[in-house]
Coordinates of C-alpha atoms in Angstrom, one line a residue:
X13 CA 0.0 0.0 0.0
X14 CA 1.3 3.2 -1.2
X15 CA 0.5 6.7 0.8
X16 CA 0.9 10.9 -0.5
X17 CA 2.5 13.4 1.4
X18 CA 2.5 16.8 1.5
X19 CA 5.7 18.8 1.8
X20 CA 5.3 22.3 0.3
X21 CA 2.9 24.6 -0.7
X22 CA 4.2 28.4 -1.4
X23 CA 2.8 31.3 -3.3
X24 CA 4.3 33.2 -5.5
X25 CA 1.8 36.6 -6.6
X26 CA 2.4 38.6 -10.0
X27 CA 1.1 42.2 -10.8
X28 CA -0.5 41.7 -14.7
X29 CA -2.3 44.1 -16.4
X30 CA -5.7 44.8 -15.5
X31 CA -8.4 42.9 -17.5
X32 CA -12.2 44.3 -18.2
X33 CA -15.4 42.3 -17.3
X34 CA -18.5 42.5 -18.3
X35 CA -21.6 41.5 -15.8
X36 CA -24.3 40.0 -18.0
X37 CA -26.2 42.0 -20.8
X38 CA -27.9 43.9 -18.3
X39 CA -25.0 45.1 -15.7
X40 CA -22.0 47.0 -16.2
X41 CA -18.3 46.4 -17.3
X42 CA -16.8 47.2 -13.9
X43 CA -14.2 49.5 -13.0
X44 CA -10.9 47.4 -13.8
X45 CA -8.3 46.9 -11.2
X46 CA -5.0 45.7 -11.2
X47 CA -4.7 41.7 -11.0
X48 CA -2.3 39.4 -9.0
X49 CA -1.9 35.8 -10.2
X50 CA -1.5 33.5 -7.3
X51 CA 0.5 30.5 -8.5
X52 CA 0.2 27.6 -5.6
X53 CA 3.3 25.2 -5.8
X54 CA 2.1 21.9 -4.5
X55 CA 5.3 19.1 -4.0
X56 CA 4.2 15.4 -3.4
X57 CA 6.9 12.7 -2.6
X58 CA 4.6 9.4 -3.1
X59 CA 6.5 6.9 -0.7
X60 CA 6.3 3.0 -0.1
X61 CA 4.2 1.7 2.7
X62 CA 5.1 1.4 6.3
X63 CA 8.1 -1.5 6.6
X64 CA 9.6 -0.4 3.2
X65 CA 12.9 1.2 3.8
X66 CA 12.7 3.4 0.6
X67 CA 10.6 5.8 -1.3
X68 CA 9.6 4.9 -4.6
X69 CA 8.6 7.9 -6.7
X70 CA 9.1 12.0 -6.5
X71 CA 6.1 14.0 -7.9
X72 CA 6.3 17.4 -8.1
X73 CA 3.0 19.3 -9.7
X74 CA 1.9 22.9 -10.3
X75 CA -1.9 24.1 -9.9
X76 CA -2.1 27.9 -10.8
X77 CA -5.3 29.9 -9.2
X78 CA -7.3 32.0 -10.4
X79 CA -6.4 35.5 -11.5
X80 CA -7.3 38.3 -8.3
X81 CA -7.8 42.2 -9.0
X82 CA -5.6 43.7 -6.7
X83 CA -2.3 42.8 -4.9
X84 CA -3.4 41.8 -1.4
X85 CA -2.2 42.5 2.0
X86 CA 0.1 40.0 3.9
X87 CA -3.0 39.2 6.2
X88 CA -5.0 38.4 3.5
X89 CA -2.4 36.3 1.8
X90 CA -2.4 34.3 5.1
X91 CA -6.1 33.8 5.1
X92 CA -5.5 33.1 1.1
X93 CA -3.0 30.6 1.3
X94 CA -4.9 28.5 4.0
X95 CA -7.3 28.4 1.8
X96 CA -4.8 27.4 -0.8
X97 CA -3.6 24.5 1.5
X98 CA -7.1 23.0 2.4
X99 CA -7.4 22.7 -1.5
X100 CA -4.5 21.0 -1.9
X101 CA -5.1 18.4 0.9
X102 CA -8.4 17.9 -1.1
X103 CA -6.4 17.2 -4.2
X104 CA -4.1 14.9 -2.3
X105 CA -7.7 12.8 -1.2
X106 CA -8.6 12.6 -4.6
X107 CA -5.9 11.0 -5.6
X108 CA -5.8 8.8 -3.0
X109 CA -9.5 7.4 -4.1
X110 CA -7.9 7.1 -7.8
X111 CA -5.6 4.9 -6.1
X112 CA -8.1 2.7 -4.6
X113 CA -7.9 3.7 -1.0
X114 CA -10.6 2.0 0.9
X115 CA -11.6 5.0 3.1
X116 CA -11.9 7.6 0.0
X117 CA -15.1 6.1 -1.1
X118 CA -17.6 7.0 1.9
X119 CA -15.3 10.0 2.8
X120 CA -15.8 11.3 -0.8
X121 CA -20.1 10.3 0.0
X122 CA -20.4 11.6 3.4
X123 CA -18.7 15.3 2.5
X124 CA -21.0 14.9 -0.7
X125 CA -23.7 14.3 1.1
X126 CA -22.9 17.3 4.0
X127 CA -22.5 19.5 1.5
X128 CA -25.5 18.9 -0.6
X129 CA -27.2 19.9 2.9
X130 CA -25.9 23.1 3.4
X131 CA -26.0 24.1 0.2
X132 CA -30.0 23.5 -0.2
X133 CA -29.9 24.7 4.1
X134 CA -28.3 28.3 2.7
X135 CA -30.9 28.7 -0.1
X136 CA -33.8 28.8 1.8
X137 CA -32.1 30.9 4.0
X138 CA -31.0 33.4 1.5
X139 CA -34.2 34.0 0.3
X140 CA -35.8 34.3 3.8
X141 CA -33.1 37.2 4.2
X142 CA -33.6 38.6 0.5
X143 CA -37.5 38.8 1.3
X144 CA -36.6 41.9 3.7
X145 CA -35.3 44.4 1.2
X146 CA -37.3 46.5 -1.2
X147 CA -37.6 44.4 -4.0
X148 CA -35.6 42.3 -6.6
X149 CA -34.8 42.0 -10.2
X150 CA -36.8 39.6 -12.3
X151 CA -35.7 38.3 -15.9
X152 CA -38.5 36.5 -18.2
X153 CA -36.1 34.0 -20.4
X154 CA -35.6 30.5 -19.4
X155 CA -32.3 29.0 -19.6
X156 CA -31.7 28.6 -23.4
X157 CA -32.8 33.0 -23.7
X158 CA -36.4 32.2 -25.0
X159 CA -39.7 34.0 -23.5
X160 CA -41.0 32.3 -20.4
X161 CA -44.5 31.0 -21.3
X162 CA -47.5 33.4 -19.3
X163 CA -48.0 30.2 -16.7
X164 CA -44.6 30.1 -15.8
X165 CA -43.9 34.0 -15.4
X166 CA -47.2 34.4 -13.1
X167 CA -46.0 31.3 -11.2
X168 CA -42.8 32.7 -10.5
X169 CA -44.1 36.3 -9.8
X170 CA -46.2 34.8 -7.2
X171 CA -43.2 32.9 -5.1
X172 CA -42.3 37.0 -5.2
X173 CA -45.1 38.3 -2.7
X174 CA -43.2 39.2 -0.1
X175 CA -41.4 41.9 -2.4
X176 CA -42.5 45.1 -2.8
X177 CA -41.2 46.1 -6.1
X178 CA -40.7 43.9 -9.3
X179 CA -38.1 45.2 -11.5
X180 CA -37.8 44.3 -14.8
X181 CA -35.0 45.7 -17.8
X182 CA -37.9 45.7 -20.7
X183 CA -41.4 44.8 -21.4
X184 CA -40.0 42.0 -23.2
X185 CA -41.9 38.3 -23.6
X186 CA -45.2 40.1 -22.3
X187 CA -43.5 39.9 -18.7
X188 CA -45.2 42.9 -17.5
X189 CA -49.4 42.1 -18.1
X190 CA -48.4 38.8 -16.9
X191 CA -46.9 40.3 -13.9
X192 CA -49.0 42.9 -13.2
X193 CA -52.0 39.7 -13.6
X194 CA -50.7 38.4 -10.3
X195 CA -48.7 40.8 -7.8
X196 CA -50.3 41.2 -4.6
X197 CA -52.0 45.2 -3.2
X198 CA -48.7 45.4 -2.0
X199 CA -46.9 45.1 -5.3
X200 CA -45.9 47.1 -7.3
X201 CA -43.7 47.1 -10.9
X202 CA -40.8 48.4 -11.3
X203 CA -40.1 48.6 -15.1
X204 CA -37.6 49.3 -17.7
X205 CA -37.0 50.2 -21.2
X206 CA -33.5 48.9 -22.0
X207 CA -32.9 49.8 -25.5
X208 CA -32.4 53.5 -26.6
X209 CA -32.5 52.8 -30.2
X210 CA -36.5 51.2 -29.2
X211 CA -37.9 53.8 -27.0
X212 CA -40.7 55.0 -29.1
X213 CA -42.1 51.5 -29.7
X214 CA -40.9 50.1 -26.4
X215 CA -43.0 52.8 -24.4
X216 CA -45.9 51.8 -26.4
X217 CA -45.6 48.0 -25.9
X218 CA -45.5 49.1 -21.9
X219 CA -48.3 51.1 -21.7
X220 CA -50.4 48.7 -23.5
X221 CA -49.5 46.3 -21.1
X222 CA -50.0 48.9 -18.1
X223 CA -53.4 50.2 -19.5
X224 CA -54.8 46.4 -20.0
X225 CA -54.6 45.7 -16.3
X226 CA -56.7 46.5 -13.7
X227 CA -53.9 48.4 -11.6
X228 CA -53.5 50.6 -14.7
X229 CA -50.1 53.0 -14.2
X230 CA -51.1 53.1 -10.6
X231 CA -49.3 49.6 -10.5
X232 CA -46.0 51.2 -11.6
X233 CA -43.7 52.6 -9.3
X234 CA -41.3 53.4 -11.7
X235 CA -39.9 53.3 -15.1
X236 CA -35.8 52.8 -15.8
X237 CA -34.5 54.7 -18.9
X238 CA -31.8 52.3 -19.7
X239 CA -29.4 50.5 -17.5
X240 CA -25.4 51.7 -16.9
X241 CA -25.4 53.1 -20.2
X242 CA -22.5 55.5 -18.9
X243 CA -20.8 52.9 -17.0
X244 CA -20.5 50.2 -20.2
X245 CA -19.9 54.0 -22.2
X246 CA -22.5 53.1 -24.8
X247 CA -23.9 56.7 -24.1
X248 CA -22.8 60.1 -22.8
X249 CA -24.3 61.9 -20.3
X250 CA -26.3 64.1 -22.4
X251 CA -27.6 61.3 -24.6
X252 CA -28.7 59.7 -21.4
X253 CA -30.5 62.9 -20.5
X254 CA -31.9 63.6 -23.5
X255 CA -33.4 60.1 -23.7
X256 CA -34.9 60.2 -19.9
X257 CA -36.4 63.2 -20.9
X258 CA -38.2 62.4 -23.8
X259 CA -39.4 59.7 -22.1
X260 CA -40.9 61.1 -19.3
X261 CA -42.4 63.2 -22.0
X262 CA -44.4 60.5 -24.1
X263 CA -45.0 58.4 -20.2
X264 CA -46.8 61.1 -19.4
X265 CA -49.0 61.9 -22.8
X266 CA -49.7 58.1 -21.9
X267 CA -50.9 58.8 -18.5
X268 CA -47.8 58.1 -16.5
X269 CA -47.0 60.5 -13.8
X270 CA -45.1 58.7 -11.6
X271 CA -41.1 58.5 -11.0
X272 CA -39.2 58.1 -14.4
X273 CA -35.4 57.8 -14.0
X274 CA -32.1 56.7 -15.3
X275 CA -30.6 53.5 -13.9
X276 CA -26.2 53.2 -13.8
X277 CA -23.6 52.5 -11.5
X278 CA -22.8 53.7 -8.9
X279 CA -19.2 55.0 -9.7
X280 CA -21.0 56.2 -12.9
X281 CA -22.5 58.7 -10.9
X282 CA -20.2 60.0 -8.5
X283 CA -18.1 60.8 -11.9
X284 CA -20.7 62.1 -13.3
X285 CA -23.2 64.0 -11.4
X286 CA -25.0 65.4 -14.0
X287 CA -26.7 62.2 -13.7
X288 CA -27.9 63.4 -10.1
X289 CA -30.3 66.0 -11.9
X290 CA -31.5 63.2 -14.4
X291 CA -33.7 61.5 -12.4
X292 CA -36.6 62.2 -10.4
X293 CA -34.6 60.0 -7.7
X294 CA -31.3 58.1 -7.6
X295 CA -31.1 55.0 -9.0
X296 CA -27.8 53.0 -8.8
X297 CA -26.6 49.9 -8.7
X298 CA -23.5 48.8 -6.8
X299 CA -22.2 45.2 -5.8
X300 CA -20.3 45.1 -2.8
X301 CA -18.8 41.5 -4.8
X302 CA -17.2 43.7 -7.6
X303 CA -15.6 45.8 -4.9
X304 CA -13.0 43.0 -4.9
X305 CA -12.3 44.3 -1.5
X306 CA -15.0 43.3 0.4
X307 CA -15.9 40.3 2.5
X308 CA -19.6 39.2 2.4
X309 CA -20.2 40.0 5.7
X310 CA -19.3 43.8 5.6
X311 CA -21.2 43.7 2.2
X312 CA -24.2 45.4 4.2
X313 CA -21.3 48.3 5.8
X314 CA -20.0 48.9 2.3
X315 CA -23.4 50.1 0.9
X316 CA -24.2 51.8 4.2
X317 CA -20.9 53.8 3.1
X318 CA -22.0 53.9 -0.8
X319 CA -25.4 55.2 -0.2
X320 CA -24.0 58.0 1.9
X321 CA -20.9 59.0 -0.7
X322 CA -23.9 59.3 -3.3
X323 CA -26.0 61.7 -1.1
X324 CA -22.8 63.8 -1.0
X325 CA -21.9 63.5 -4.2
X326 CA -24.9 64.7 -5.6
X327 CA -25.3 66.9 -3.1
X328 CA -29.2 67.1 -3.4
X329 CA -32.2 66.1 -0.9
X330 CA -33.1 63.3 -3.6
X331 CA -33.6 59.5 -2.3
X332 CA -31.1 56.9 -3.1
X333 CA -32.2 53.2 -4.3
X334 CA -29.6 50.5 -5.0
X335 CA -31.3 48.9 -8.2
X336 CA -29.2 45.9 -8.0
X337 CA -26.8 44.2 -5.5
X338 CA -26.7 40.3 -4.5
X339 CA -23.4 38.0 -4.2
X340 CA -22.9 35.5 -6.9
X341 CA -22.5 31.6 -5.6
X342 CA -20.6 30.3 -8.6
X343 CA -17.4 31.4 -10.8
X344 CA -14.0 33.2 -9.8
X345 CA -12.8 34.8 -7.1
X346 CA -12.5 38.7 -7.5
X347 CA -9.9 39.8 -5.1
X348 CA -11.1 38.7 -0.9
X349 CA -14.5 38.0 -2.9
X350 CA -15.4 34.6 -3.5
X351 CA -18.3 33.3 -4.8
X352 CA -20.4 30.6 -2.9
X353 CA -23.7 30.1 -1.6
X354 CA -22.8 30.7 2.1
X355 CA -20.8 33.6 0.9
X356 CA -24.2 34.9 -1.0
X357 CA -26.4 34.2 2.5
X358 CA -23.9 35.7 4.5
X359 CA -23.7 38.7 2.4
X360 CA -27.7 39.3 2.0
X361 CA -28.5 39.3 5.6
X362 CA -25.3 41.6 6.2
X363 CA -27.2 44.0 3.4
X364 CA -31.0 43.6 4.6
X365 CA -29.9 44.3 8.1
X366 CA -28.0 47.0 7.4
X367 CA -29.8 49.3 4.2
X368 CA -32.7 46.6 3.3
X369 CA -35.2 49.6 3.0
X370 CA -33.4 50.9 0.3
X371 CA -31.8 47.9 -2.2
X372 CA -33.6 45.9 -5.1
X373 CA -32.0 41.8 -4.6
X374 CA -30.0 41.0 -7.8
X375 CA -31.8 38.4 -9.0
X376 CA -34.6 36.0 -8.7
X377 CA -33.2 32.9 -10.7
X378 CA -29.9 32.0 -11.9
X379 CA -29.5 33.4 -15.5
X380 CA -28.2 30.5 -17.6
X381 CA -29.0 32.4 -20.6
X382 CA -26.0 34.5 -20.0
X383 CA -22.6 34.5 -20.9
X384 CA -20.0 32.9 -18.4
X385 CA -18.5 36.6 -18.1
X386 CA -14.5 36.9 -17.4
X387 CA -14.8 35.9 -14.1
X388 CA -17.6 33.2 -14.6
X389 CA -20.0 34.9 -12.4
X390 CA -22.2 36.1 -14.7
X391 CA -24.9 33.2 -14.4
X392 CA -25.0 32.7 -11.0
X393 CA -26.6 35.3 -8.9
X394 CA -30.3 33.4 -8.1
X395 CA -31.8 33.8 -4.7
X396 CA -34.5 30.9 -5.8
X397 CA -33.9 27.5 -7.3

């Protein structure tokens, strides 16, 4: 019988150039940061069994991580590098069930098993948590990017009760009669026009949609012009502006005369506070994950802090809503972020307990019709299963 050990384990981080990411069709590409590259060394002398005077065969093997968006502190490269070393035992496991250890089997099974547990234990826990902000994000699409049928998007509006706002990014797929069909007295819409190039025609698909319900635009609590156009620099500030206000313009020949406003990032804004007198309140959103230098459980701290820089920055008596922010549970780590579904519990209650009056939960299901994105996020930020 043959047994692994581990020797040595060391890290060796490299400043590289910073890369862009995009956050799914309807986010943002973020602010880019420099990246480190942590490259974990893993030596393994595979030795004879006890009673053998010699060792048989030296292994040496290299696993590098994934890339990180900023060069770290040496406490966190500590924290990062026990992390590092608990993944490397798990590597050395695995390969002792390849070689037909006779404990891997149910050790493999029972951590399945435990961790099957807590992942479905978190989920129902996140959305518990995620039910005491303001609202959440809703997409229409199933996983292949085709319309939801009506059944299916009046189902899943009404596993939303607890929210008060619905916000979708366009009247696509007939999502918004179908929602407004089924939301509770309590409920109200939160839509969007997503394309500038469609406004005309998409302001008339909504207000057919609005008019044919029996809430009428009373059901609406606002409308989104667009969604980070500055951020992703599709538009400038005054194209933005121009678009929000015709607009409100043709809403309100409609009937509409409630909030109308433009939707971008958070960062967008501070640099550009022209975008503070856009909007008949300020909409941003801002993900305490693509901080890169947040943990989840100060995620609720860190918006605390954002909502406040935004107050100053605009310097007006306006009210601040965070339109999107959530913690992915799937892809790459981003700097002390790292995607998991503990992570994403963790990180919603921190936000609800803190500033839940005043965020929108990013998102109801995962999105599978998206793109991975560059840090393979970009699917997975679902509350529900």
């Amino acid at each position: 019988m043959k047994y692994s050990a581990l020797l040595l384990w060391s890290f060796v981080p490299t400043l590289i150039a910073a890369l862009p990411h995009n956050h799914h069709f309807h986010k943002r590409e973020a602010h880019a940061a420099p990246e480190v590259v942590t490259v974990l060394v893993t030596q393994v002398v595979t030795m004879a069994g006890p009673g053998s005077s010699d060792p048989t065969t030296l292994q040496t093997s290299f696993v590098s991580s994934a890339t990180e968006p900023a060069a770290l502190p040496s406490s966190v490269v500590s924290s990062k590098g026990a992390s590092a070393k608990s993944s490397a035992k798990s590597a050395t496991k695995a390969s002792a069930k390849s070689s037909g250890s006779p404990y891997s089997s149910s050790i493999h099974s029972s951590a399945s098993s435990s961790s099957a547990v807590a992942s479905s234990t978190a989920t129902s826990e996140v959305s518990s948590y995620a039910e005491k902000s303001k609202g959440i994000a809703y997409s229409p699409y199933t996983d292949s990017g085709s319309c939801k049928s009506s059944d299916v998007i009046q189902s899943d509006i009404q596993l939303l009760s607890a929210f008060d706002y619905i916000r979708v990014y366009a009247p696509d797929c007939s999502c918004v009669e179908n929602i407004m069909a089924v939301m509770g007295d309590n409920q109200k819409l939160f839509a969007g026009l997503y394309y500038m190039d469609s406004l005309t025609t998409d302001i008339e698909t909504l207000s057919s949609a609005v008019e044919s319900s029996s809430q009428g635009w009373d059901g609406v609590y606002a409308v989104s012009v667009g969604n980070e156009w500055v951020n992703s620099g599709d538009y400038s500030v005054s194209q933005v502006s121009a678009a929000v206000s015709s607009a409100r313009s043709a809403l309100s020949d409609k009937g509409y005369s409630g909030y109308v406003v433009s939707v971008d990032t958070l960062v967008a804004v501070q640099d550009n506070t022209d975008l503070c007198d856009v909007s008949d309140f300020i909409a941003v959103n801002s993900h305490p994950f693509w901080d890169g230098n947040v943990l989840p459980e100060d995620s609720g701290t860190f918006l605390k802090t954002q909502i406040a820089n935004i107050y100053k920055a605009c310097g007006s008596s306006k009210d601040v809503l965070i339109c999107e922010t959530g913690w992915p549970t799937q892809g790459d780590t981003y700097g002390v972020a790292v995607p998991s579904k503990e992570n994403q519990l963790t990180a919603i209650k921190a936000i609800v307990e803190e500033v839940g009056d005043q965020v929108l939960m990013f998102t109801t299901y995962n999105d599978y019709w998206k793109d991975g994105g560059s840090y393979g996020v970009e699917k997975y930020w679902g509350i529900f299963e």
